[in-house]
Coordinates of C-alpha atoms and ligand atoms in Angstrom, one line a residue:
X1 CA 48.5 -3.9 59.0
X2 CA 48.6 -5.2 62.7
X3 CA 50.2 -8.8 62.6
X4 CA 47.4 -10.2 64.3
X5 CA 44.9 -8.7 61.8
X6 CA 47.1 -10.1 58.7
X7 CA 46.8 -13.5 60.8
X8 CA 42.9 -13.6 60.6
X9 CA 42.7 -12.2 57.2
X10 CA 45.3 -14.2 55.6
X11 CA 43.4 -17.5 57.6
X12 CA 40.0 -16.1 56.1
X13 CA 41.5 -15.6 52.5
X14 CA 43.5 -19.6 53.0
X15 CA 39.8 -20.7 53.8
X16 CA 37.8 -19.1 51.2
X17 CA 40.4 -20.4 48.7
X18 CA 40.1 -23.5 49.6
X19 CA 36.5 -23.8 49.7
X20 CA 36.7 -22.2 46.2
X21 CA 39.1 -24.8 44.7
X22 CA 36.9 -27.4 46.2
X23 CA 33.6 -25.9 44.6
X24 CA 35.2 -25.6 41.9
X25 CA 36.7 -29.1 41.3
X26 CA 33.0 -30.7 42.8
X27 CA 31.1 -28.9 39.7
X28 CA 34.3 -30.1 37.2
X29 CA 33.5 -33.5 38.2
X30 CA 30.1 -33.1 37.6
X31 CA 30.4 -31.7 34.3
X32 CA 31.6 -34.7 33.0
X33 CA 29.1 -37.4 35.6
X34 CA 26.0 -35.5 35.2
X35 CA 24.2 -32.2 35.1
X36 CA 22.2 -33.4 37.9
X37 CA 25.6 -34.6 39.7
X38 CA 26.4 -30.8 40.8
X39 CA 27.1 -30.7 44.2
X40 CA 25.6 -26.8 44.4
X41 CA 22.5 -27.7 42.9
X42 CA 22.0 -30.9 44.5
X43 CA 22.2 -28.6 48.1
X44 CA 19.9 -26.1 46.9
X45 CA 17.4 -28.6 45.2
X46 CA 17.8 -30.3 48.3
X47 CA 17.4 -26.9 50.2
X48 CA 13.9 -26.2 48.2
X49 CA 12.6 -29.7 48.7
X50 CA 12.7 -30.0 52.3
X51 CA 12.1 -26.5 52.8
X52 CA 8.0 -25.9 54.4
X53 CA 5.6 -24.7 51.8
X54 CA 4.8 -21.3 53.9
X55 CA 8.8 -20.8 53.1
X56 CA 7.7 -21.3 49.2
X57 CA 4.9 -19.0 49.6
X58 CA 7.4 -16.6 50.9
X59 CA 10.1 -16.7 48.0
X60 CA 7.7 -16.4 45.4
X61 CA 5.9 -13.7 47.3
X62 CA 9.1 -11.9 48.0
X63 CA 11.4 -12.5 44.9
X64 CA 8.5 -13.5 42.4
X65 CA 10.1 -15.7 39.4
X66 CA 13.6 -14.6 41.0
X67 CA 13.4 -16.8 43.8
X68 CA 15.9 -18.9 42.1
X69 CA 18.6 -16.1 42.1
X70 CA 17.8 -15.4 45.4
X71 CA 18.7 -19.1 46.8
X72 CA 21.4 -19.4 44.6
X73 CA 22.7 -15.6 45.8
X74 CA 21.5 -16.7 49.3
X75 CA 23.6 -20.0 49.0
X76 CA 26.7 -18.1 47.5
X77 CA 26.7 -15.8 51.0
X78 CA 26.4 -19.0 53.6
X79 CA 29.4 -20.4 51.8
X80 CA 31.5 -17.6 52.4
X81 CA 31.2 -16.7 55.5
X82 CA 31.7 -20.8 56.4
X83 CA 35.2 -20.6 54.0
X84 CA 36.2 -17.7 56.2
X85 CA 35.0 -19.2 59.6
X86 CA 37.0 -22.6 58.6
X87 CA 40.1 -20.9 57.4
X88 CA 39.8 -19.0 60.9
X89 CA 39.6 -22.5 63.0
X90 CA 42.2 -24.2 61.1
X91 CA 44.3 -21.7 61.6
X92 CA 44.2 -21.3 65.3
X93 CA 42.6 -24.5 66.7
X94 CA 43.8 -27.3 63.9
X95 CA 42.1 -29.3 62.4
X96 CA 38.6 -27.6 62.9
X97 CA 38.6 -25.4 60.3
X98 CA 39.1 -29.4 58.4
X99 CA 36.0 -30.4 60.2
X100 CA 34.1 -27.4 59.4
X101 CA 35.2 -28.4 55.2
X102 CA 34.3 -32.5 56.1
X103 CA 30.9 -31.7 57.4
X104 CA 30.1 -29.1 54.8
X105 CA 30.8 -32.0 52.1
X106 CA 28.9 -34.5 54.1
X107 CA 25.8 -32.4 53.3
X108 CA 26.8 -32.4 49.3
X109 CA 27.0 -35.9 49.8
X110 CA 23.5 -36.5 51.8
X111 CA 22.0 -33.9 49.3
X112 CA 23.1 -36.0 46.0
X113 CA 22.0 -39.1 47.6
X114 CA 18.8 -37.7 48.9
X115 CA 17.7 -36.3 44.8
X116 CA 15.2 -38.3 43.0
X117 CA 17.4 -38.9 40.1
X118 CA 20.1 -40.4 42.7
X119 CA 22.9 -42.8 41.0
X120 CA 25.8 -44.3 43.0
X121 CA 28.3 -41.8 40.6
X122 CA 26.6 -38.7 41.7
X123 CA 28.8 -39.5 45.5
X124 CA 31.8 -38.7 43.0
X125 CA 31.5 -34.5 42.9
X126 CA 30.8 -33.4 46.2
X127 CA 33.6 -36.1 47.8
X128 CA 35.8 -34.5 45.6
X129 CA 35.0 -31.4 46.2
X130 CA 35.3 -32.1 50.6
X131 CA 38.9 -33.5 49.4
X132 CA 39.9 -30.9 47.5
X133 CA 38.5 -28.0 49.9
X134 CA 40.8 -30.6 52.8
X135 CA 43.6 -30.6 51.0
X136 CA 44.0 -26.6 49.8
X137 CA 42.8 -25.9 52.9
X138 CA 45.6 -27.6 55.3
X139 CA 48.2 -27.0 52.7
X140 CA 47.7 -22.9 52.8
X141 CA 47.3 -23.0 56.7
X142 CA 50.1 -25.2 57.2
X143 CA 51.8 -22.0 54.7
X144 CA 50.3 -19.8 57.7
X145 CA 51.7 -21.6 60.8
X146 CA 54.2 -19.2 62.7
X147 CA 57.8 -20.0 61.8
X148 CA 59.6 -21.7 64.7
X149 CA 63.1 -19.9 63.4
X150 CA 62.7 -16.3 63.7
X151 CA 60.7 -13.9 65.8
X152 CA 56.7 -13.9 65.0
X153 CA 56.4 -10.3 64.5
X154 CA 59.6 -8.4 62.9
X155 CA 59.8 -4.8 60.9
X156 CA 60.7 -6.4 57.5
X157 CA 59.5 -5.4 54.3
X158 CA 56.4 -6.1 52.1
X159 CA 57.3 -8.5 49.6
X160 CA 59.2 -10.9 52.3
X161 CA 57.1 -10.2 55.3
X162 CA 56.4 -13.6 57.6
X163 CA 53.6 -12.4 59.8
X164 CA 52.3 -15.3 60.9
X165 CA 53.4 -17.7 58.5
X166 CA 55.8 -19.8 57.0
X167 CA 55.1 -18.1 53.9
X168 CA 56.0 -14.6 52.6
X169 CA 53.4 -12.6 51.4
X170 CA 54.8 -12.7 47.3
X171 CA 54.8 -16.9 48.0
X172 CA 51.0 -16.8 49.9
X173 CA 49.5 -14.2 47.2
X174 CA 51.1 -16.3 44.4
X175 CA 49.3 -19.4 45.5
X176 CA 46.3 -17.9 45.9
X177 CA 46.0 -16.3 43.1
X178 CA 47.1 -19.2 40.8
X179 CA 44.7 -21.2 42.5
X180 CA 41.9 -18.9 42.3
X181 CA 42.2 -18.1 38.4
X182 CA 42.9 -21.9 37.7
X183 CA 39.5 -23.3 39.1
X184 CA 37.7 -20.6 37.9
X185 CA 38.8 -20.9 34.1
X186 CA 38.9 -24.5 34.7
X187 CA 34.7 -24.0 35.5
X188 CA 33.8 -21.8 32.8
X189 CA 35.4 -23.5 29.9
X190 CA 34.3 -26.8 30.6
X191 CA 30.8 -25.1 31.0
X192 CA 31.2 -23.5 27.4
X193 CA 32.3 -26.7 25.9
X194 CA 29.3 -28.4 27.5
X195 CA 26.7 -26.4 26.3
X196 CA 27.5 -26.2 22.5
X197 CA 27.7 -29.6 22.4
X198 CA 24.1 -30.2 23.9
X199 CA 20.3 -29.6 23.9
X200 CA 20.6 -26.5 23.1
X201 CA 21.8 -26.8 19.9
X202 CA 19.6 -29.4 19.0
X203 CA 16.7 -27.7 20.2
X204 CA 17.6 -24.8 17.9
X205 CA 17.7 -27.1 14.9
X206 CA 14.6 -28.9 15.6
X207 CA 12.1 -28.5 12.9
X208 CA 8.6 -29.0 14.5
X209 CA 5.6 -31.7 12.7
X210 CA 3.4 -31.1 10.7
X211 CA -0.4 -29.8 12.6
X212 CA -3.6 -32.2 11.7
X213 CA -5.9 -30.0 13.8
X214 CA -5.2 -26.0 13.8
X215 CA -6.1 -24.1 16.7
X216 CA -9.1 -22.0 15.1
X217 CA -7.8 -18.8 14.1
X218 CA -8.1 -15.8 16.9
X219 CA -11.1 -13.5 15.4
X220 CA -10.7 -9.8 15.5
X221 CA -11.7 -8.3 18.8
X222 CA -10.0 -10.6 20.9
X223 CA -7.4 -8.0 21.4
X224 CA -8.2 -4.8 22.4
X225 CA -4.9 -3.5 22.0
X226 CA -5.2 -0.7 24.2
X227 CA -1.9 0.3 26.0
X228 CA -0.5 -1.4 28.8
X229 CA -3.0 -4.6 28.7
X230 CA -1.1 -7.9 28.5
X231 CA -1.5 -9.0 25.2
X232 CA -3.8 -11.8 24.1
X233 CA -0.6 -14.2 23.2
X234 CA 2.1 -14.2 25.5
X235 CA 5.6 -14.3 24.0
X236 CA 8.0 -17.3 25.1
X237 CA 10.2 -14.5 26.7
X238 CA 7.9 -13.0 28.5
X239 CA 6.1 -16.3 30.1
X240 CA 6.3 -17.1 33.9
X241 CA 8.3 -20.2 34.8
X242 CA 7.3 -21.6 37.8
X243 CA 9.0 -24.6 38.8
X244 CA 12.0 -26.5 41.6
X245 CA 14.2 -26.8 39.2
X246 CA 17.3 -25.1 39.8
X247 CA 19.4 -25.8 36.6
X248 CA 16.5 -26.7 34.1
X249 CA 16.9 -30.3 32.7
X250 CA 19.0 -30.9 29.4
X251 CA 17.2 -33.7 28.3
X252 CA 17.5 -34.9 24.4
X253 CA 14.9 -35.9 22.2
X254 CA 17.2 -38.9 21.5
X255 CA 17.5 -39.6 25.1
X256 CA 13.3 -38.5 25.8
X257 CA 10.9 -41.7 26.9
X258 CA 7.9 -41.7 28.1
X259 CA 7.1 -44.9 30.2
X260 CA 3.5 -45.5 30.7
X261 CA 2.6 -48.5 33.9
X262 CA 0.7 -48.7 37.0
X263 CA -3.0 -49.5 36.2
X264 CA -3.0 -50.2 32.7
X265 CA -3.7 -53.4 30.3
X266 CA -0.4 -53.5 29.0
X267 CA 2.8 -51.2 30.0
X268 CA 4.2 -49.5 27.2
X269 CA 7.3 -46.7 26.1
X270 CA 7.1 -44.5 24.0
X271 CA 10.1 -42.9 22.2
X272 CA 10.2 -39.3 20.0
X273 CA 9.7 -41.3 17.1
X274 CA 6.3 -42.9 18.2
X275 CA 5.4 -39.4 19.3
X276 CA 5.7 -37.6 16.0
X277 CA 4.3 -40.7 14.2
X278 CA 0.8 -38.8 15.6
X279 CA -1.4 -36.7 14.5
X280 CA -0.3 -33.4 15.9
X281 CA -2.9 -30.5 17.1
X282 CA -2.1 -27.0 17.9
X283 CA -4.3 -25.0 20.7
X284 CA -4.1 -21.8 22.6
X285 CA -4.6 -22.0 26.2
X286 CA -4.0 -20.1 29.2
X287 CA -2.0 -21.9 31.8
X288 CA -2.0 -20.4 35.1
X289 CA -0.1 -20.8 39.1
X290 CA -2.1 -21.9 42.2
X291 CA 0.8 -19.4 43.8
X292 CA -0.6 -16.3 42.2
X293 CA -1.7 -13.4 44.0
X294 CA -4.5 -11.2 43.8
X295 CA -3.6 -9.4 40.7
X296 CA -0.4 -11.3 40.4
X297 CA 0.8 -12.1 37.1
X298 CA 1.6 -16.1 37.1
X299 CA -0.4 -16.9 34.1
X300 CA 0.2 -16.9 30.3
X301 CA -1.5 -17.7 27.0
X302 CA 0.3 -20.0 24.7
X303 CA -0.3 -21.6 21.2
X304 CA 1.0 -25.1 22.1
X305 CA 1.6 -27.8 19.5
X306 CA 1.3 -31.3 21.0
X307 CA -0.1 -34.7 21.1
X308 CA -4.1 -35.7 22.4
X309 CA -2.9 -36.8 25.9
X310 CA -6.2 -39.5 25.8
X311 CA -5.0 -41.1 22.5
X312 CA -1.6 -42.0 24.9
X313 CA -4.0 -43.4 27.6
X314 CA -5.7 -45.1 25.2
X315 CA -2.7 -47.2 23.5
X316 CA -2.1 -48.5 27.2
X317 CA -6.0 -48.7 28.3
X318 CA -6.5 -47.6 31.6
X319 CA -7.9 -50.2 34.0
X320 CA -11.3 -49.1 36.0
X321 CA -10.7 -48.5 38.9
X322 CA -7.9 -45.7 38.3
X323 CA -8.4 -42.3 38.9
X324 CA -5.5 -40.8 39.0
X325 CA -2.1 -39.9 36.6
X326 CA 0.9 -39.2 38.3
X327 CA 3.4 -37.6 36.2
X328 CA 6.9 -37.9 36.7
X329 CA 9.4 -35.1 35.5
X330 CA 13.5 -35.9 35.0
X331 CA 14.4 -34.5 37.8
X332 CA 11.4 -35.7 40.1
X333 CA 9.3 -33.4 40.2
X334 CA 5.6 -35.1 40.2
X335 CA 1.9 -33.6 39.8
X336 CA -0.8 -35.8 40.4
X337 CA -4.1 -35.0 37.7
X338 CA -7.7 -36.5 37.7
X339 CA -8.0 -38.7 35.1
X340 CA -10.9 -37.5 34.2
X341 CA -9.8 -34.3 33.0
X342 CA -7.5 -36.1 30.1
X343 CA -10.5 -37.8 29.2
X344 CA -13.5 -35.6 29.5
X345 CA -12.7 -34.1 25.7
X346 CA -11.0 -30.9 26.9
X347 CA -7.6 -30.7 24.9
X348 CA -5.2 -32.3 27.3
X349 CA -2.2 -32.1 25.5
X350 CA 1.4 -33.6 25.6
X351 CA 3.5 -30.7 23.9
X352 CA 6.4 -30.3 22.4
X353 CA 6.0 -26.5 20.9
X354 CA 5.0 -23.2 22.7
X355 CA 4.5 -20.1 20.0
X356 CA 5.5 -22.0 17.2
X357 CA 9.1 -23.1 18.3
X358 CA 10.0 -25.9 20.0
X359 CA 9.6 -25.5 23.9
X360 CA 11.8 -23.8 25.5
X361 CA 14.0 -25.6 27.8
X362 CA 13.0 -24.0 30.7
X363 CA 9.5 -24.4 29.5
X364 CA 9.9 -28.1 29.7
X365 CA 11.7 -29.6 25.9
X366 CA 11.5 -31.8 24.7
X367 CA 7.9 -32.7 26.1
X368 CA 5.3 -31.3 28.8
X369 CA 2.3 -31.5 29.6
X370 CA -0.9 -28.7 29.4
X371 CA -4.5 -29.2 30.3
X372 CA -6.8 -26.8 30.3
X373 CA -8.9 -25.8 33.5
X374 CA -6.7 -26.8 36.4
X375 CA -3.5 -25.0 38.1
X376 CA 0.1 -26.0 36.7
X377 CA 0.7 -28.0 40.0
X378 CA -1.7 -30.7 39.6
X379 CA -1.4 -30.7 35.4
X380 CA 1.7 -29.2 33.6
X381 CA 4.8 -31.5 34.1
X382 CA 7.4 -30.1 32.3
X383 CA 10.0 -32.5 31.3
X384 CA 7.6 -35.4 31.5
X385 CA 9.2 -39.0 31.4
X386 CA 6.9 -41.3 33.5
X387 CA 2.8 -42.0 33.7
X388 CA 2.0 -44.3 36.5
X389 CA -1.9 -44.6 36.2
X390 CA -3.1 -45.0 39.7
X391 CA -5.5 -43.9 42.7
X392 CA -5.6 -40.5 44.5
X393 CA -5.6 -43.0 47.4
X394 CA -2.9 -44.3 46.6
X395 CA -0.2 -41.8 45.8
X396 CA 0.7 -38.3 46.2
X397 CA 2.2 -35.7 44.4
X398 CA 5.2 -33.3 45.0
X399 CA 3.0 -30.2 46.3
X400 CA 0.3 -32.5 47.9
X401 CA 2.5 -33.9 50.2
X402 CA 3.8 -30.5 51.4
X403 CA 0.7 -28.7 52.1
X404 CA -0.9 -27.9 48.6
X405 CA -4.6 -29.1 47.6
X406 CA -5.0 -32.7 45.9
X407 CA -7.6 -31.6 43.1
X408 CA -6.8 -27.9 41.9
X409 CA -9.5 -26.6 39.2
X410 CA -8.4 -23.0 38.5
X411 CA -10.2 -20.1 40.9
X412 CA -11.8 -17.6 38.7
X413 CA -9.6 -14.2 38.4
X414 CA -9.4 -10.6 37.0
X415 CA -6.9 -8.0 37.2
X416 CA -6.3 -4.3 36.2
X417 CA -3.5 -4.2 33.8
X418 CA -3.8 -0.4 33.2
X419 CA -3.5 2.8 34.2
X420 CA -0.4 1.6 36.2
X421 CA -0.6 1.5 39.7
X422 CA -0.8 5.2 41.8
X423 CA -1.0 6.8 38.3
X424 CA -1.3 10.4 38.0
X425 CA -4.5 10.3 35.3
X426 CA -6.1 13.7 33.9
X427 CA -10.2 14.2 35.0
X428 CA -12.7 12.7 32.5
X429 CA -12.3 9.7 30.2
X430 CA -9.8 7.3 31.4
X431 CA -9.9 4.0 29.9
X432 CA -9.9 0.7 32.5
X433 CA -8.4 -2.5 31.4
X434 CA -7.5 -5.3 32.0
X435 CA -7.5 -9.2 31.4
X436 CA -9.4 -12.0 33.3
X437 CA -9.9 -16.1 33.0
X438 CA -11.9 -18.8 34.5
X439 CA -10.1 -21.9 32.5
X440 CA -12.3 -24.6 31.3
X441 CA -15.8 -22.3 32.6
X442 CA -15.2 -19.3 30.2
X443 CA -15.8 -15.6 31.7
X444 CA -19.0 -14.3 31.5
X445 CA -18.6 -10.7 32.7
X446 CA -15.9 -8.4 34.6
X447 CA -17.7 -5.7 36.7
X448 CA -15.8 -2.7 37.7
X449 CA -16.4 0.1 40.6
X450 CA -14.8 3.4 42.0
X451 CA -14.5 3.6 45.6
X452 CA -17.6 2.5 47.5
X453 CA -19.9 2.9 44.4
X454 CA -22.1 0.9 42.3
X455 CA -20.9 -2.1 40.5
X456 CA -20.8 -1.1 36.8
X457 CA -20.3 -3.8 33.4
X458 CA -16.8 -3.3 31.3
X459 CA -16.7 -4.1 27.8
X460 CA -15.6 -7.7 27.5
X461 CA -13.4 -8.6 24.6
X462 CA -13.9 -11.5 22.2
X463 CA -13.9 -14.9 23.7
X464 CA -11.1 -16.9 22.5
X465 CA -12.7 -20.0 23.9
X466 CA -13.4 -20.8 27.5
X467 CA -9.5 -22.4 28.0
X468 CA -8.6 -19.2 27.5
X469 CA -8.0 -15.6 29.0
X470 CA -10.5 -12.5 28.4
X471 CA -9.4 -8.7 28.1
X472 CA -12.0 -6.3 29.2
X473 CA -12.2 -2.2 29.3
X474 CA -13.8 0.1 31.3
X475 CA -14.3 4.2 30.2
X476 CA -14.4 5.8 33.1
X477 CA -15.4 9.4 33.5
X478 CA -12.6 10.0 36.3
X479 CA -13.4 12.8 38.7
X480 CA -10.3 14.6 40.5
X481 CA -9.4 13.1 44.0
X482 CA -7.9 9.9 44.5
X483 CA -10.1 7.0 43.8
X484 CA -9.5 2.9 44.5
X485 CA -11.0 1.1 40.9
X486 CA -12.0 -3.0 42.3
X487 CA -12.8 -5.5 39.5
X488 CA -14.1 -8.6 39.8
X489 CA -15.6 -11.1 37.1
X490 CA -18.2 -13.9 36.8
X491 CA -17.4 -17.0 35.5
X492 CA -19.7 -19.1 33.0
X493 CA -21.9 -21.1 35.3
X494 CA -22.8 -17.9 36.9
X495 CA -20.2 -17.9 40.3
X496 CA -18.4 -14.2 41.1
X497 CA -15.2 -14.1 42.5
X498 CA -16.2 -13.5 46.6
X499 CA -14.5 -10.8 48.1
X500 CA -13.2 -12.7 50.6
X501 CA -8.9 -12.4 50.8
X502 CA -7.7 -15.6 51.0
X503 CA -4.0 -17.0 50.7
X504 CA -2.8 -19.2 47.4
X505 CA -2.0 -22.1 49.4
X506 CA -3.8 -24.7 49.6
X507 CA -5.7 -24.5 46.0
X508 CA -5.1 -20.8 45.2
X509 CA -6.2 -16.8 46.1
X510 CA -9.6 -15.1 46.3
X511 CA -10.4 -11.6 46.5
X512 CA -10.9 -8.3 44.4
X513 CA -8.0 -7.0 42.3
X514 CA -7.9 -3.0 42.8
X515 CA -5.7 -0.3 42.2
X516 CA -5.3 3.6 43.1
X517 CA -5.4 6.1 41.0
X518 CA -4.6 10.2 41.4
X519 CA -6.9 12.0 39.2
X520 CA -5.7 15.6 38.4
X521 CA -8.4 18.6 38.6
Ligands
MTE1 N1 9.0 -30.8 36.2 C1 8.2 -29.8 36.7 N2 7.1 -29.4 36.0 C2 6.3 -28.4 36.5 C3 6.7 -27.7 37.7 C4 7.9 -28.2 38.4 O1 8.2 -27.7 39.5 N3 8.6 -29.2 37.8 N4 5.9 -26.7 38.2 C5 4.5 -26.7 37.8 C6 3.9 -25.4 38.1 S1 3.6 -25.1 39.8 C7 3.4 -24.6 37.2 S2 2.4 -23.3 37.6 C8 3.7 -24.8 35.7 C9 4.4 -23.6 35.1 O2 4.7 -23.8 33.8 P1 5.6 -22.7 33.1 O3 6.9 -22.6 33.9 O4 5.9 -23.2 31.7 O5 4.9 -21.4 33.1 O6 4.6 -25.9 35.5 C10 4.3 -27.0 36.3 N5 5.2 -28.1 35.9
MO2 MO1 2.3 -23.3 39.9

């Protein structure tokens, strides 16, 4: 290798090293402050929160539910190529490449204090980190400073070659590689012992309570169970999870309150206990995301066991006047619902079990919120802790203040589930299906039509009830040729979804779901 391209690399490899250790040592700390103290998620929650809500739009449009990994991935590839650059600098313009490592943990440090959940201790990882990064970093350059003894660039052999340093390569590779396996081990066994310690094993021993009111059963019919139609229930695996949280919460039921203030007659807490002293009820309803597409598949069906959200209100008694909840998650995260729609008799609920388990962390456990009829935005707090009962001209909630709609009610919306997309189908019957909802109104019909033809009634399934989703079918008799199938349904009080393409944000898409399909002569 030239001795001016071992320079650079060996500079870039000090750098990345460095940065490494000091990662490394930032999310150690944080282990044992808090699992909201992690330097790397407090950049990238910090990242998400201030980033413009067309820049949303565009990760979930682009990535879907991965637009986590892709931040994260995103996030991992920035820091990189800033460990190399400030390895490079320190090496040939000291102390830079330092400066480069100060003012990358000054952001850690302006992220943590910037979070929702800030505390004074959360300062602790990412200074840490900055000092550690500082300190590998100058140590391994100072390694790479020419020698002042000897001649820069010499024919000696491997294992005790000086290029461009005070080290020999068997000393620098040593280092690096001690340091390298050290933090990383370091990370992943104080991970390990974190997590069997936690929620997650409580979680898997919880035993949920006892229902008072069963959701009615689901009559025969309601699933068609024709291939390749989302089933009527969706599994807990299968669900979307839509949210900003970039490490979901860890929050015990030991640990869960839920503080209830702002426009009420008298303040009050509530602890687990309180909550399963109530009467619990179990319904199935069909939660869907102001950020779905046209045919997009951000919405699920859920038996959910929880708690009358009203009978909460009512043990405060909400002041006249108020019109507004805002809900407060752990980690921030606030939606902002009409009062109204808690107290209107639709089953608002506060729950703590999803499919007969109790919720899945990243579902929200301990306890969340659902309410039928309007998107998750404005309604479904996951990780719920705080109720401040106030005025929608008072306060404003975490999408509302970036761009989203204030009030939310749930667009109408139908999709083709099957035959799959560009399909090759033989001529004559093909069967049409597919699933549709209108939250709260109930679906009235589904219409389907083949290129520029009439508009022609599928077979709707067995309502659930009108909080919940509605498979339809349609037999086509499929003619060869390549054919465009649009669907469109009508909601309860009569309205059909307009044709009209419009974007999810503000308050969610319009416009007909189709697919193509080759039909074989
Ligand atoms: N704490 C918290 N709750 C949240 C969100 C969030 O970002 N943070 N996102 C909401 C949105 S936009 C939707 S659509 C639903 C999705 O719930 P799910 O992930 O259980 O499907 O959760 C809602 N609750
Ligand atoms: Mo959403």
């Amino acid at each position: 290798m030239r001795a001016s391209t071992e320079k650079y690399v060996r500079a870039g490899i000090s750098g990345l090293v460095a940065v490494g250790c000091g990662v490394a040592s930032g999310e150690l700390v944080a282990l044992a402050v808090s699992p909201f103290a992690s330097p790397y998620q407090a950049v990238a929650a910090f990242l998400v929160d201030h980033s413009p809500a067309f820049a949303r739009e565009f990760a979930i449009h682009t990535f879907g539910t991965n637009d986590k990994q892709a931040l994260m991935f995103g996030m991992v590839a920035v820091i990189v190529v800033l460990a190399v650059v400030a390895g490079i600098l320190q090496a040939r313009r000291p102390p830079l490449g330092l400066v480069v490592v100060v003012l990358f943990a000054a952001f850690g440090v302006l992220a943590a204090v910037t979070r929702p959940t800030f505390e004074p201790f959360y300062i602790l990882p990412p200074a840490v980190s900055g000092l550690v990064s500082g300190l590998v970093l100058v140590l391994l350059c100072r390694g790479a400073q020419p020698r002042s003894d000897g001649p820069v660039e010499s024919g000696e052999g491997p294992a005790r070659s000086s290029v461009g340093g005070g080290w020999s390569r068997r000393q620098f590779a040593g280092a690096i590689g001690v340091l390298a396996v050290a933090s990383a081990a370091s990370v992943l066994v104080a991970r390990q012992v974190a997590r069997t310690g936690g929620v997650i094993a409580e979680r898997m021993r919880a035993v949920l309570p006892k229902v008072s009111s069963a959701a009615a059963p689901i009559p025969a019919g309601t699933d068609v169970a024709v291939d390749g139609v989302t089933p009527f229930v969706t599994g807990n695996g299968t669900f979307y999870r839509i949210d900003t949280a970039l490490q979901v919460p860890q929050l015990s039921t030991r640990d869960w309150r839920l503080r209830i203030h702002g426009m009420v007659d008298r303040e009050i807490t509530l602890s687990w206990d309180d909550l399963m002293s109530m009467p619990a009820m179990e319904r199935i309803i069909t939660l869907s995301c102001v950020s779905n597409e046209v045919g997009g598949d951000l919405a699920g069906n859920a038996r959910w066991l929880g708690f009358p959200m009203r009978d909460i209100l009512d043990r405060a008694g909400v002041r006249s006047g108020a019109d507004m909840l805002l809900s407060t998650s752990i980690d921030g995260w606030t939606s902002g619902t009409p009062l109204q729609a808690i107290t209107d008799g639709r089953d608002a609920m506060l729950a703590i079990g999803m499919n007969g388990e109790p919720l899945p962390l990243e579902h929200g456990y301990p306890v969340r919120q659902v309410i039928p009829g309007l998107y998750g935005f404005v309604s479904a707090c996951k990780w719920v802790v705080d109720w401040e009962i106030t005025r929608f001209d008072r306060a404003q909630a975490y999408w509302t203040k970036r761009g989203w709609g204030v009030r939310a009610p749930i667009k109408t919306a139908s999709r083709i589930d099957r035959p799959a997309p560009l399909s090759r189908q033989p001529a004559g019957r093909v069967v049409v299906a597919g699933t549709a909802w209108a939250q709260h109104r109930g679906v009235r019909g589904v219409e389907v039509r083949v290129d520029d033809g009439p508009w022609q009634p599928a077979t709707l399934a067995t309502e659930y009830s009108v909080d919940t989703w509605r498979q339809w079918t349609w037999d086509w008799d499929a003619t060869p040729g390549q054919h465009t199938v649009h669907c469109r349904a009508t909601d309860a009080a009569g309205r059909t979804q307009p044709e009209q393409r419009v974007a999810p944000i503000p308050d969610g898409a319009t416009g007909w779901h189709s697919r193509v399909f080759r039909i074989e002569g």
